Coordinates of C-alpha atoms in Angstrom, one line a residue:
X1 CA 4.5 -22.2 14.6
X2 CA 2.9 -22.4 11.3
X3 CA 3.5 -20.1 8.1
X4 CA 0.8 -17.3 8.5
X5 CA 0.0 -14.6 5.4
X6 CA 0.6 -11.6 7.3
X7 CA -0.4 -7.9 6.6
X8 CA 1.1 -4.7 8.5
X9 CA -0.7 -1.5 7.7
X10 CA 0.6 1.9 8.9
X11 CA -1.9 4.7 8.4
X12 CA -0.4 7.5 8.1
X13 CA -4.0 9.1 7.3
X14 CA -7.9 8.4 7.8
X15 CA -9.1 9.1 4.5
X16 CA -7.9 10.4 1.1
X17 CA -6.8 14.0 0.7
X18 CA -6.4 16.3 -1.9
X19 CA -4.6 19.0 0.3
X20 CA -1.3 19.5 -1.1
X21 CA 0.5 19.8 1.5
X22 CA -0.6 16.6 2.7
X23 CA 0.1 14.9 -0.6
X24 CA 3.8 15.9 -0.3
X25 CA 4.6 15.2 2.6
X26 CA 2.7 12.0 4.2
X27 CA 4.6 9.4 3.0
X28 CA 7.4 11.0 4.7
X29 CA 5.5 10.4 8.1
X30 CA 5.5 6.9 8.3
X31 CA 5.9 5.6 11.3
X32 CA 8.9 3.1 12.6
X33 CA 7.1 0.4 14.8
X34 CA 4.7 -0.9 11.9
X35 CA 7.6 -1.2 9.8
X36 CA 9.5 -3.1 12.6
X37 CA 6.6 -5.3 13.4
X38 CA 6.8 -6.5 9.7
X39 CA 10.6 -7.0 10.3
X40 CA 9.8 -9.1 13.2
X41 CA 7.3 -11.5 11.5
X42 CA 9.2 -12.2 8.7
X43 CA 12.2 -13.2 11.2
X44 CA 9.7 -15.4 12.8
X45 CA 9.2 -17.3 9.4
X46 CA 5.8 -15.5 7.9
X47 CA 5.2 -14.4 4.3
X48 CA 4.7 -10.6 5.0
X49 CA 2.8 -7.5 2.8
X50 CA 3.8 -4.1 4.0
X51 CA 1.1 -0.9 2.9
X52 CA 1.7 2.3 4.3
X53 CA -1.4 4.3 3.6
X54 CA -1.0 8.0 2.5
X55 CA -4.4 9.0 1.4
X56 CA -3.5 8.5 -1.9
X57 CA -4.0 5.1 -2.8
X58 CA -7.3 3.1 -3.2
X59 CA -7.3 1.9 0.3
X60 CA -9.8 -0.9 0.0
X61 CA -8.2 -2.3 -3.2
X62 CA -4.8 -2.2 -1.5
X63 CA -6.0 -3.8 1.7
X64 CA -8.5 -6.3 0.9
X65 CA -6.2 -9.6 0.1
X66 CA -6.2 -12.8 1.8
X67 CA -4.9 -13.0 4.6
X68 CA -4.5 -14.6 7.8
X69 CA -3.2 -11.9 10.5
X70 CA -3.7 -8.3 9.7
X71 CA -1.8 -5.7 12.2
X72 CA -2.5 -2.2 12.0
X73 CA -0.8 1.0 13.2
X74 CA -2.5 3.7 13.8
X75 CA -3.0 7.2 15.3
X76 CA -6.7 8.4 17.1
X77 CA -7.7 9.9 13.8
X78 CA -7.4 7.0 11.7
X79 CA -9.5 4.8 14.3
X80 CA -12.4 4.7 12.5
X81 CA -10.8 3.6 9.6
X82 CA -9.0 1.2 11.3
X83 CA -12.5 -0.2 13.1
X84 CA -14.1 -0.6 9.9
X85 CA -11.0 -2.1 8.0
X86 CA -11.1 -4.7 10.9
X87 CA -14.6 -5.3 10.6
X88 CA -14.1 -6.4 6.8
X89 CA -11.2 -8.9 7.5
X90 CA -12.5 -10.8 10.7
X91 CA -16.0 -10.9 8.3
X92 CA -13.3 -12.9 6.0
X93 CA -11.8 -15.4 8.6
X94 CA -8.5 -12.9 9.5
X95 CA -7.1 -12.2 13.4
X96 CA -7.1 -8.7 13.6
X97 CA -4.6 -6.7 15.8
X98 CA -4.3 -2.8 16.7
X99 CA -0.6 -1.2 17.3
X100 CA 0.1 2.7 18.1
X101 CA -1.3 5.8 19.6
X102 CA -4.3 4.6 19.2
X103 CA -4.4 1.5 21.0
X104 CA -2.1 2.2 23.7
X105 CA -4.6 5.8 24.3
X106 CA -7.8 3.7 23.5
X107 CA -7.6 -0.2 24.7
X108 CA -11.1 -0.5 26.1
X109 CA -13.0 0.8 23.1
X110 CA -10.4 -0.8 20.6
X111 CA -10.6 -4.5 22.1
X112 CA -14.5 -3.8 20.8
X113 CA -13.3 -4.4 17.3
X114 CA -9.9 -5.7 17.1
X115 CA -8.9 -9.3 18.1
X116 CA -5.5 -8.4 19.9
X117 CA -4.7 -5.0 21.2
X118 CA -1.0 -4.0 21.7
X119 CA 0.3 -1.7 24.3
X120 CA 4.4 -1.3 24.7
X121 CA 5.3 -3.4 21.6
X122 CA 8.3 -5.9 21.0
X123 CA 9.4 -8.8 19.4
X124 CA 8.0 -11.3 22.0
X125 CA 4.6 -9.7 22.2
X126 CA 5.0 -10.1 18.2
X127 CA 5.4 -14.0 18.9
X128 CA 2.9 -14.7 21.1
X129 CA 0.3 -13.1 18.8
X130 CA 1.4 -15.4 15.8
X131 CA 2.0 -18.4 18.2
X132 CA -1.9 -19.3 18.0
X133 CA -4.3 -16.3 16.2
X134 CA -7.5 -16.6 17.3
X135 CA -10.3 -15.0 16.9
X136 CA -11.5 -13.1 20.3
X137 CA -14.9 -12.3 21.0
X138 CA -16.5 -9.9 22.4
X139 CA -13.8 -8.3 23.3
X140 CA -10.2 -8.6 22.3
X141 CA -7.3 -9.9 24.0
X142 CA -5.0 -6.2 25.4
X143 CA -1.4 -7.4 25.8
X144 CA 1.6 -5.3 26.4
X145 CA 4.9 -5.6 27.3
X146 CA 6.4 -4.2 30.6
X147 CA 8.4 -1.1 28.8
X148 CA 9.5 -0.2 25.5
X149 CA 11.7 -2.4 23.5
X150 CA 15.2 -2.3 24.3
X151 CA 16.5 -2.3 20.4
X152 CA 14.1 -1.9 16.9
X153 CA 15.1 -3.2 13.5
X154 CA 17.3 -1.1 12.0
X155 CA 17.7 0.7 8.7
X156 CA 19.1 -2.4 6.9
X157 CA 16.3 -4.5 8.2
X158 CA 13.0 -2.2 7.4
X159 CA 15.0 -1.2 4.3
X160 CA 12.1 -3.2 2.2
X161 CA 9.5 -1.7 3.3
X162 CA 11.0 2.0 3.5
X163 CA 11.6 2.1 0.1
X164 CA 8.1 1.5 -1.6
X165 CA 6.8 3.9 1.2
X166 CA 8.8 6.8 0.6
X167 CA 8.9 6.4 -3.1
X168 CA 5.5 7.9 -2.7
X169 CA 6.8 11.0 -1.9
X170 CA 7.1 12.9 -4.9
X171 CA 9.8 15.9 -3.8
X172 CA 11.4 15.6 -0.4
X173 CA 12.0 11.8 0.8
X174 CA 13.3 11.2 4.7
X175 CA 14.0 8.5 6.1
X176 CA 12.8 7.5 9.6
X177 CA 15.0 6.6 12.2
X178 CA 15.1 6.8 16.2
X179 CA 17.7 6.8 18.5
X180 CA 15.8 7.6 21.9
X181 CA 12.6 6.4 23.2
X182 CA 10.1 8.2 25.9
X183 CA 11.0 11.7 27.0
X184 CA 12.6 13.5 30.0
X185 CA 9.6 15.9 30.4
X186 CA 6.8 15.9 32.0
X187 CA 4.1 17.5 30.2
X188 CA 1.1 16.5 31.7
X189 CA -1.2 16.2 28.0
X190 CA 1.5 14.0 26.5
X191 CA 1.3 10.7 25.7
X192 CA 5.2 10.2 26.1
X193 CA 5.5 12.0 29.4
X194 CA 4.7 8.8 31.1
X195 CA 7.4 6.6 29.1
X196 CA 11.0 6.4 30.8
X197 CA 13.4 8.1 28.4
X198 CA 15.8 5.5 27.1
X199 CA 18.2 5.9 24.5
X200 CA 18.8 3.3 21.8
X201 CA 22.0 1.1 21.2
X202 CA 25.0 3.9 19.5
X203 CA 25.8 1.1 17.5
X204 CA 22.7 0.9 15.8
X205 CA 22.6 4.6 14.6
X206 CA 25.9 4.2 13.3
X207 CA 25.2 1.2 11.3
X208 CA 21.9 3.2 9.8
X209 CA 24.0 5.9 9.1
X210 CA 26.3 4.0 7.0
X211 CA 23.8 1.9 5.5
X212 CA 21.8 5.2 4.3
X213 CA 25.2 6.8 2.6
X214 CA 25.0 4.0 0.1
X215 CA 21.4 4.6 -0.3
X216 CA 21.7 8.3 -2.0
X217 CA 23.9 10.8 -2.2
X218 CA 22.4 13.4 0.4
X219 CA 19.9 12.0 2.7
X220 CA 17.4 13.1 4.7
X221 CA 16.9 11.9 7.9
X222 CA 13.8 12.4 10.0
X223 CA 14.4 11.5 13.7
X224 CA 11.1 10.7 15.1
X225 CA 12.8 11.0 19.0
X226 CA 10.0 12.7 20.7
X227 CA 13.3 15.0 22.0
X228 CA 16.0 14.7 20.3
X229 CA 19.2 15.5 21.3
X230 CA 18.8 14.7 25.4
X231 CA 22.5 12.9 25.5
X232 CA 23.3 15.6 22.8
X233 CA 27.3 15.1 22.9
X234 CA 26.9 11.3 22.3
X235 CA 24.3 11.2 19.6
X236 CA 26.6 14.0 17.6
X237 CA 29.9 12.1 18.2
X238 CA 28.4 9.6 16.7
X239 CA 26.9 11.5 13.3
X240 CA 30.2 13.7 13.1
X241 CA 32.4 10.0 13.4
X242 CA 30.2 8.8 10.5
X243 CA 28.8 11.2 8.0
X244 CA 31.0 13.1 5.6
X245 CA 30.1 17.2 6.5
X246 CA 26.8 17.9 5.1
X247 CA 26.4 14.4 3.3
X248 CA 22.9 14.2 5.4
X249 CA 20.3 16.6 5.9
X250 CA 18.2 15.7 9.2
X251 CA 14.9 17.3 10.8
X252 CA 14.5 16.7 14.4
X253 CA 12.2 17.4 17.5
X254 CA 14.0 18.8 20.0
X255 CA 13.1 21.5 23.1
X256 CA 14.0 25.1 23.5
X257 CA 16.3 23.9 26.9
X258 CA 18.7 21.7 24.6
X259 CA 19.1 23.9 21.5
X260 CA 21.7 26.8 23.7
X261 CA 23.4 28.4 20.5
X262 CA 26.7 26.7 20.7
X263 CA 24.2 23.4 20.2
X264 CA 22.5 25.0 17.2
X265 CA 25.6 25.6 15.7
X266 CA 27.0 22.0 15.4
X267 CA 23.6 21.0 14.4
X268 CA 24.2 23.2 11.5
X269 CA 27.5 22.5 11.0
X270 CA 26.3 18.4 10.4
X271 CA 23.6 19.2 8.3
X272 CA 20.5 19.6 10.4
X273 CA 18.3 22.2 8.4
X274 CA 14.9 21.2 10.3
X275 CA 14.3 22.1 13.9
X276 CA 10.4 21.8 15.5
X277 CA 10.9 23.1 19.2
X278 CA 8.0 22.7 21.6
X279 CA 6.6 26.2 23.6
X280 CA 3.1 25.1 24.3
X281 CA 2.6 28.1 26.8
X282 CA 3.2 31.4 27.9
X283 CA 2.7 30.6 31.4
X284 CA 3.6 27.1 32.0
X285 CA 6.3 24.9 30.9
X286 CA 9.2 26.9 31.1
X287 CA 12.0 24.2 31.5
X288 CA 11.1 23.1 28.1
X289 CA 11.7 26.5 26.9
X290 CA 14.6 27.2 29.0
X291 CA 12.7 30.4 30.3
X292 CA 13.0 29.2 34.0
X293 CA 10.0 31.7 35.8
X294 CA 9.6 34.2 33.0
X295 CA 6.0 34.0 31.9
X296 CA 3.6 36.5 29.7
X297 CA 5.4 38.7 27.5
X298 CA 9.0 38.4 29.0
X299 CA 8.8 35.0 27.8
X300 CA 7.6 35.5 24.2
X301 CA 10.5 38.2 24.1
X302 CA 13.3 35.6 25.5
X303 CA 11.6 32.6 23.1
X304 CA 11.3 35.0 20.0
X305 CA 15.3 35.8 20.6
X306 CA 15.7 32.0 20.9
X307 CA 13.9 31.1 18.2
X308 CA 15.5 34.0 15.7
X309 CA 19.2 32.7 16.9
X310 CA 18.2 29.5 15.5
X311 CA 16.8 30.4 12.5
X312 CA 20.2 32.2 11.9
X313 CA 22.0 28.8 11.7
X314 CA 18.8 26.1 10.5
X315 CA 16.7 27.7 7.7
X316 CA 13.4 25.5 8.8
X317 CA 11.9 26.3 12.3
X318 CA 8.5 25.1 13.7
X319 CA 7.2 26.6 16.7
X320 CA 4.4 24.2 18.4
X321 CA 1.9 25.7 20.6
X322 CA -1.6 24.2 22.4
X323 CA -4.4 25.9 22.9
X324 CA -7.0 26.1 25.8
X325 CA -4.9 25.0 28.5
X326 CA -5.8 25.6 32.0
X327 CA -3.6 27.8 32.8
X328 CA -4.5 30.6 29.7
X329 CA -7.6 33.0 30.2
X330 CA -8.6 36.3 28.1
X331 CA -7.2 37.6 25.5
X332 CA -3.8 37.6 26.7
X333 CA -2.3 34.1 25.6
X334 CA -3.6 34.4 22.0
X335 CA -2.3 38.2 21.9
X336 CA 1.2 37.2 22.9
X337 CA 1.4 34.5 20.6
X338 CA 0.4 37.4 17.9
X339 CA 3.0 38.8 19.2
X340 CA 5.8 36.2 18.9
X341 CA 4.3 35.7 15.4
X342 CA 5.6 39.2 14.5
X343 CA 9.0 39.0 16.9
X344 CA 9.8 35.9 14.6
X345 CA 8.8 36.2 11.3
X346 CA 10.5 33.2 9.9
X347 CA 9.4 30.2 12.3
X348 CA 6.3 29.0 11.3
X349 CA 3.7 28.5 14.1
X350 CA 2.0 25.0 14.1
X351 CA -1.3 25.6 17.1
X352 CA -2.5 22.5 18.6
X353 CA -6.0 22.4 20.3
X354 CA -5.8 20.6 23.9
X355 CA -7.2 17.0 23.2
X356 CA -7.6 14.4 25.9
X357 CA -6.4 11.1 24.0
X358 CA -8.4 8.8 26.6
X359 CA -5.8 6.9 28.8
X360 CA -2.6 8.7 27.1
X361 CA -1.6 11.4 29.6
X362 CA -1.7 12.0 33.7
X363 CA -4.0 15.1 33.0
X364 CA -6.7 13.2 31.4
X365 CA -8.2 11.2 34.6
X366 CA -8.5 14.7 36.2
X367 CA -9.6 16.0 32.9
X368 CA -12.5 13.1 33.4
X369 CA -12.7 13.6 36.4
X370 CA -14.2 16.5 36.3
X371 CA -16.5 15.5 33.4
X372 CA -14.5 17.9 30.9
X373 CA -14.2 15.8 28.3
X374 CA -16.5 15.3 25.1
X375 CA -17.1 12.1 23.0
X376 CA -16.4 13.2 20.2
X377 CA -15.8 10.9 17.2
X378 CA -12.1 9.9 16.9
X379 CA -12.0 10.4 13.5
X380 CA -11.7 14.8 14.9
X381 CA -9.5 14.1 17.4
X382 CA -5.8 15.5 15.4
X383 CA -5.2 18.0 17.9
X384 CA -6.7 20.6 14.6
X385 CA -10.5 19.9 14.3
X386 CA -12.1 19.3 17.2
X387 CA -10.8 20.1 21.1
X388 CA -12.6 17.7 23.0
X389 CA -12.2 19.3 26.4
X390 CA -14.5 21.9 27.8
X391 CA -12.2 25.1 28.4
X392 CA -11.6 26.1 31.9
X393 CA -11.7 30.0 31.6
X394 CA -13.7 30.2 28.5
X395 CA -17.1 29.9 27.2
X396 CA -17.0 28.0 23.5
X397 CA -18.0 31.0 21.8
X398 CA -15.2 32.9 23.6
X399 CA -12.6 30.1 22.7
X400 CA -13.4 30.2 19.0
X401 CA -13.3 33.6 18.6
X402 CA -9.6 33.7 19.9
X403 CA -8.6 30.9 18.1
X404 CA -9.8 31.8 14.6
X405 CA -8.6 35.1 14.9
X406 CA -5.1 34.2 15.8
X407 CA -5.3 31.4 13.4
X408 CA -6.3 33.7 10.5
X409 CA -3.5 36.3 11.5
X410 CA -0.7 33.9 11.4
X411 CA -1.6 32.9 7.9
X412 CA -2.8 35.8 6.5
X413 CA -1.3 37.0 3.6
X414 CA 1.2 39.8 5.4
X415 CA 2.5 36.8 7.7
X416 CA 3.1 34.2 4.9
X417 CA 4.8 37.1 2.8
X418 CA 7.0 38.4 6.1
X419 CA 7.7 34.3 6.7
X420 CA 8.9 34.3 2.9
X421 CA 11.1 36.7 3.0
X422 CA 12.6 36.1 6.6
X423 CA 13.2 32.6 5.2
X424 CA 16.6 30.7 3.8
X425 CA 16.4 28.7 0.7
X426 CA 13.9 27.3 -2.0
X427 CA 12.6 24.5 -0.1
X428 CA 11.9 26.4 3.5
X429 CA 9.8 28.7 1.7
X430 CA 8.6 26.8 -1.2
X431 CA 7.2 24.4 2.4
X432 CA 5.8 27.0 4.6
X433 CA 4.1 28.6 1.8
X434 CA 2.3 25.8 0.2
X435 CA 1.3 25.3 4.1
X436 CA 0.0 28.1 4.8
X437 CA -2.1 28.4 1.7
X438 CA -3.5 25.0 2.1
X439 CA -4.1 24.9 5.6
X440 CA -8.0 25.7 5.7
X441 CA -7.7 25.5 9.8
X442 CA -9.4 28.7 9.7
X443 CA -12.2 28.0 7.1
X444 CA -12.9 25.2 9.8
X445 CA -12.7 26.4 13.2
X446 CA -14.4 29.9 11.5
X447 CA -17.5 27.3 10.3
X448 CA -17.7 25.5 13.8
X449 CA -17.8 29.1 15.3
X450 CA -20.7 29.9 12.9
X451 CA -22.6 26.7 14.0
X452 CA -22.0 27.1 17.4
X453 CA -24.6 30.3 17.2
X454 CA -27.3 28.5 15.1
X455 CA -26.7 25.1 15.6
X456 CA -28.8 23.9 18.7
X457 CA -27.8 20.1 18.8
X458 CA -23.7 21.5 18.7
X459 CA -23.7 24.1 21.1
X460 CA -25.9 21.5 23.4
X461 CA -22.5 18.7 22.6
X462 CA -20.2 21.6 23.1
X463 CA -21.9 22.4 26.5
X464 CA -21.7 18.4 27.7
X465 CA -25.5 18.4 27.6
X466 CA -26.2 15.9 25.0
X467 CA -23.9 12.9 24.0
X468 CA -25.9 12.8 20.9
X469 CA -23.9 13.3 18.0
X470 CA -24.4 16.4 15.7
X471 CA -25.6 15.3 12.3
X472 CA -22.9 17.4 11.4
X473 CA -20.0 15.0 12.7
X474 CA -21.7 12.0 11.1
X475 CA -22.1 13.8 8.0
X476 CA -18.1 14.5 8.2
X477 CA -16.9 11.3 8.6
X478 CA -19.2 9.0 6.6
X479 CA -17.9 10.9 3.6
X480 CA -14.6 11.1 4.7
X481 CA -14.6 7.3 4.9
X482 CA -16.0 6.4 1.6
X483 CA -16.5 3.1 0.5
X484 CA -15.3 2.2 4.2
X485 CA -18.5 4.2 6.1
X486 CA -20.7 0.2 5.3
X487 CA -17.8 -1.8 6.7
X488 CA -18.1 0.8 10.3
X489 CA -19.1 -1.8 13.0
X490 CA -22.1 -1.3 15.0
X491 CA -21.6 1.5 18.0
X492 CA -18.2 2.4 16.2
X493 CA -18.9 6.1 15.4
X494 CA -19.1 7.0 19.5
X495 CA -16.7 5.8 22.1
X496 CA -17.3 6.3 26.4
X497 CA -15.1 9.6 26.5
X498 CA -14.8 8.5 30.3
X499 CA -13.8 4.7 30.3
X500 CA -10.1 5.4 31.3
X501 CA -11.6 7.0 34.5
X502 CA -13.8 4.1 34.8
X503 CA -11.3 1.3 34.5
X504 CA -9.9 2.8 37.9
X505 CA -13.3 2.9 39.5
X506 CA -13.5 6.7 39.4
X507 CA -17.0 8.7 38.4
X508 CA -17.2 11.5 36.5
X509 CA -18.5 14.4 38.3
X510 CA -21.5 14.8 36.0
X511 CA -22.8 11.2 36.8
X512 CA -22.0 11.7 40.2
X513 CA -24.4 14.7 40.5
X514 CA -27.0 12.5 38.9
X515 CA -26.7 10.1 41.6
X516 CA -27.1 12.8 43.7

């Protein structure tokens, strides 16, 4: 195997922000894989360049050197970026290759414009990609391991390239690590509902943990476990064997079902001060939540208790919710979330619009099925501003209305003063503030309300009428994309919303009728 210039790039981002918020805290969500693809090559002998983009850097100055191999990580709404950062290094003679979300929600559209595109990622799908690089054309080579790797590059390996990433931070700096992959859940709209949960070697995390006490003197770790805590006794054995008490501060993903009080407790006790629990619903979901049958407003009682025990022990508490799933209609989901808004004060709500990420999740070929889903641009598809599925039980209008109006209530300026003072320390309420004020999520979904009134070409995209883009959209993302918007291949704005359906020889019911 010959020595290959290699460049990994993790973006974190799609384009440069000036949101605070944002400015804060992206370095601190790097992600793991790019980092231990970059271990990887440089085991196997290549001269590697690590760039985590944060949207703060001149991303075309940063990227464009020579190189043979460029990978990329990267999340839906960073595909256009990707797609046009491609573009300019195959113009220059480089294999490209895709990595992430992105590629394992998208392959079809992203073999368009990337050489290789990787699904379940490890160190021998690493190899065979640097074996012999070649250029593939039309369409790129899709190549995928059978499951997730078994083991990642620990702390001490990605060290070098964790370092210069989260130096970029300029308050709070966490560390990533992982110590399970996939998830014991079955959410139907989540990309990891269909990965077996497997936890990673003990041995590992304790090595990471040592290695990151000679590091600094308090840590912070950010587990990126899509639910942490699953084999809860083993993973704190291990942290409570290792760390001093309260050496390490850690933030974690976990669900309502594992976090009983007694749990909560210990977490405290070893230094977790960050806890994002999942509710989703009112209605649906309730082993997450530990609610068993309760639905409606005996739920948002029992998960407004739950959530206000923790916050009694962790200071930091994010609630995540998604909107317009099938099973809410009316008022009534929106009004209870109100509700819990005011029940618990001092979590902060994060609401998620329901987004079909192509192949990602069992929900989506019915979601296609049924010609639900919209094409719109990847660059709007972050869960926040665009919801690319037609509601079930609402008209668009209808939808928007709800959603700006719960949106504005939980960060009006009564709710960020109640969250303030139901809040713990400087840092909790120094972050949900500074959130809260630079959200804008209502400035947005309040304009695209406006324009779905006045705008004929929108409401007729909305409605599944046109596939034309909105001049809007295109407005959006050439300036969001800069410099980049000339380097966008041909075709690369607008993706076939249906091609997971149609790699398994379905129709949607649209085109079905047109047959008709």
């Amino acid at each position: 195997m010959r020595k290959l210039r290699v460049t990994v790039l993790d973006l974190v981002t799609k384009g440069p922000t000036r949101r605070l918020f944002n400015r804060i805290m992206n370095a601190n969500l790097a992600s793991i894989m790019p980092q231990a693809i970059a271990v990887w090559c440089e085991e196997l002998g290549h001269d590697v360049r690590f760039i985590c983009y944060t949207g703060v850097e001149d991303l075309t100055s940063e990227v464009l050197h020579e190189t043979d191999v460029l990978f990329v990580g990267a999340f839906t709404r960073s595909a256009q970026t990707a797609y046009a950062i491609s573009n300019l290094h195959r113009r220059s003679g480089a294999v490209t290759v895709l990595g992430g979300p992105h590629a394992r929600s998208y392959p079809q559209n992203a073999a368009r414009y990337f050489d290789y595109v990787l699904g379940f990622t490890d160190k021998h799908i690493v190899e065979d990609v640097l074996r012999d690089p070649a250029p593939q054309r039309p369409l790129g080579l899709q190549l995928s391991a059978k499951r997730q790797p078994a083991t990642v590059p620990g702390l001490r390996e990605r060290w070098k390239f964790i370092e210069p990433t989260i130096a970029k931070s300029p308050f709070f700096k966490m560390v990533p690590m992982v110590g399970s992959l996939g998830c014991p859940y079955t959410c139907s709209f989540c990309i990891d509902s269909v990965v077996p949960y497997q936890p990673l070697p003990f041995d590992q995390i304790r090595d990471d943990l040592r290695f990151l006490l000679g590091k600094f003197r308090r840590p912070r770790v950010s587990w990126h476990d899509p639910n942490f805590g699953v084999r809860f006794d083993d993973y704190m054995n291990v942290i409570e064997e290792v760390v001093p008490s309260r050496r390490m501060r850690f933030v974690a993903e976990s669900s309502l079902s594992l976090l009983s009080e007694a749990h909560v407790k210990r977490l405290a006790r070893n230094g977790f001060d960050a806890l994002l629990p999942g509710i989703e619903s009112w209605y649906d979901l309730g082993n997450k939540s530990k609610t068993g049958i309760a639905t409606g407003e005996a739920k948002v009682r029992r998960v407004a208790d739950h959530v206000n025990m923790i916050l009694r022990h962790v200071p930091y508490v994010q609630t995540n919710f998604v909107l317009g799933l099938d099973c809410d209609s009316g008022p009534e989901p929106f009004e209870l979330t109100k509700q819990f808004v005011d029940l618990a004060p001092g979590a902060y709500p994060a609401f998620s619009l329901l987004t079909c990420y192509g192949q990602a999740a069992p929900l989506n070929l019915d979601l296609q099925r049924a010609g639900r889903v919209l094409p719109f641009p990847f660059h709007f598809l972050d869960s926040n501003h665009a919801m690319n599925v037609r509601p079930l039980n609402y008209t668009w209008p209808e939808f928007y209305d709800y959603a700006v109006d719960l949106t504005r209530y939980a960060l009006s300026g009564a709710r960020v003063r109640r969250r303030f003072l139901a809040n713990r320390g400087v840092n909790t309420r120094f972050l949900n503030g500074v959130r809260a004020v630079s959200s804008g999520r209502a400035a947005w979904q309040a304009k695209i309300r406006r324009l779905l009134d006045k705008d004929v070409p929108i409401r007729r995209f909305f409605e599944g009428e046109s596939d034309e883009l909105p001049q809007f959209y295109a407005n959006r993302v050439r300036e969001s994309l800069g410099p980049l918007w000339k380097a966008l291949p041909e075709g690369a704005l607008m993706h076939d919303q249906n091609a997971y359906l149609k790699s398994q020889g379905g129709v949607p019911a649209r085109s079905r009728r047109a047959a008709e």
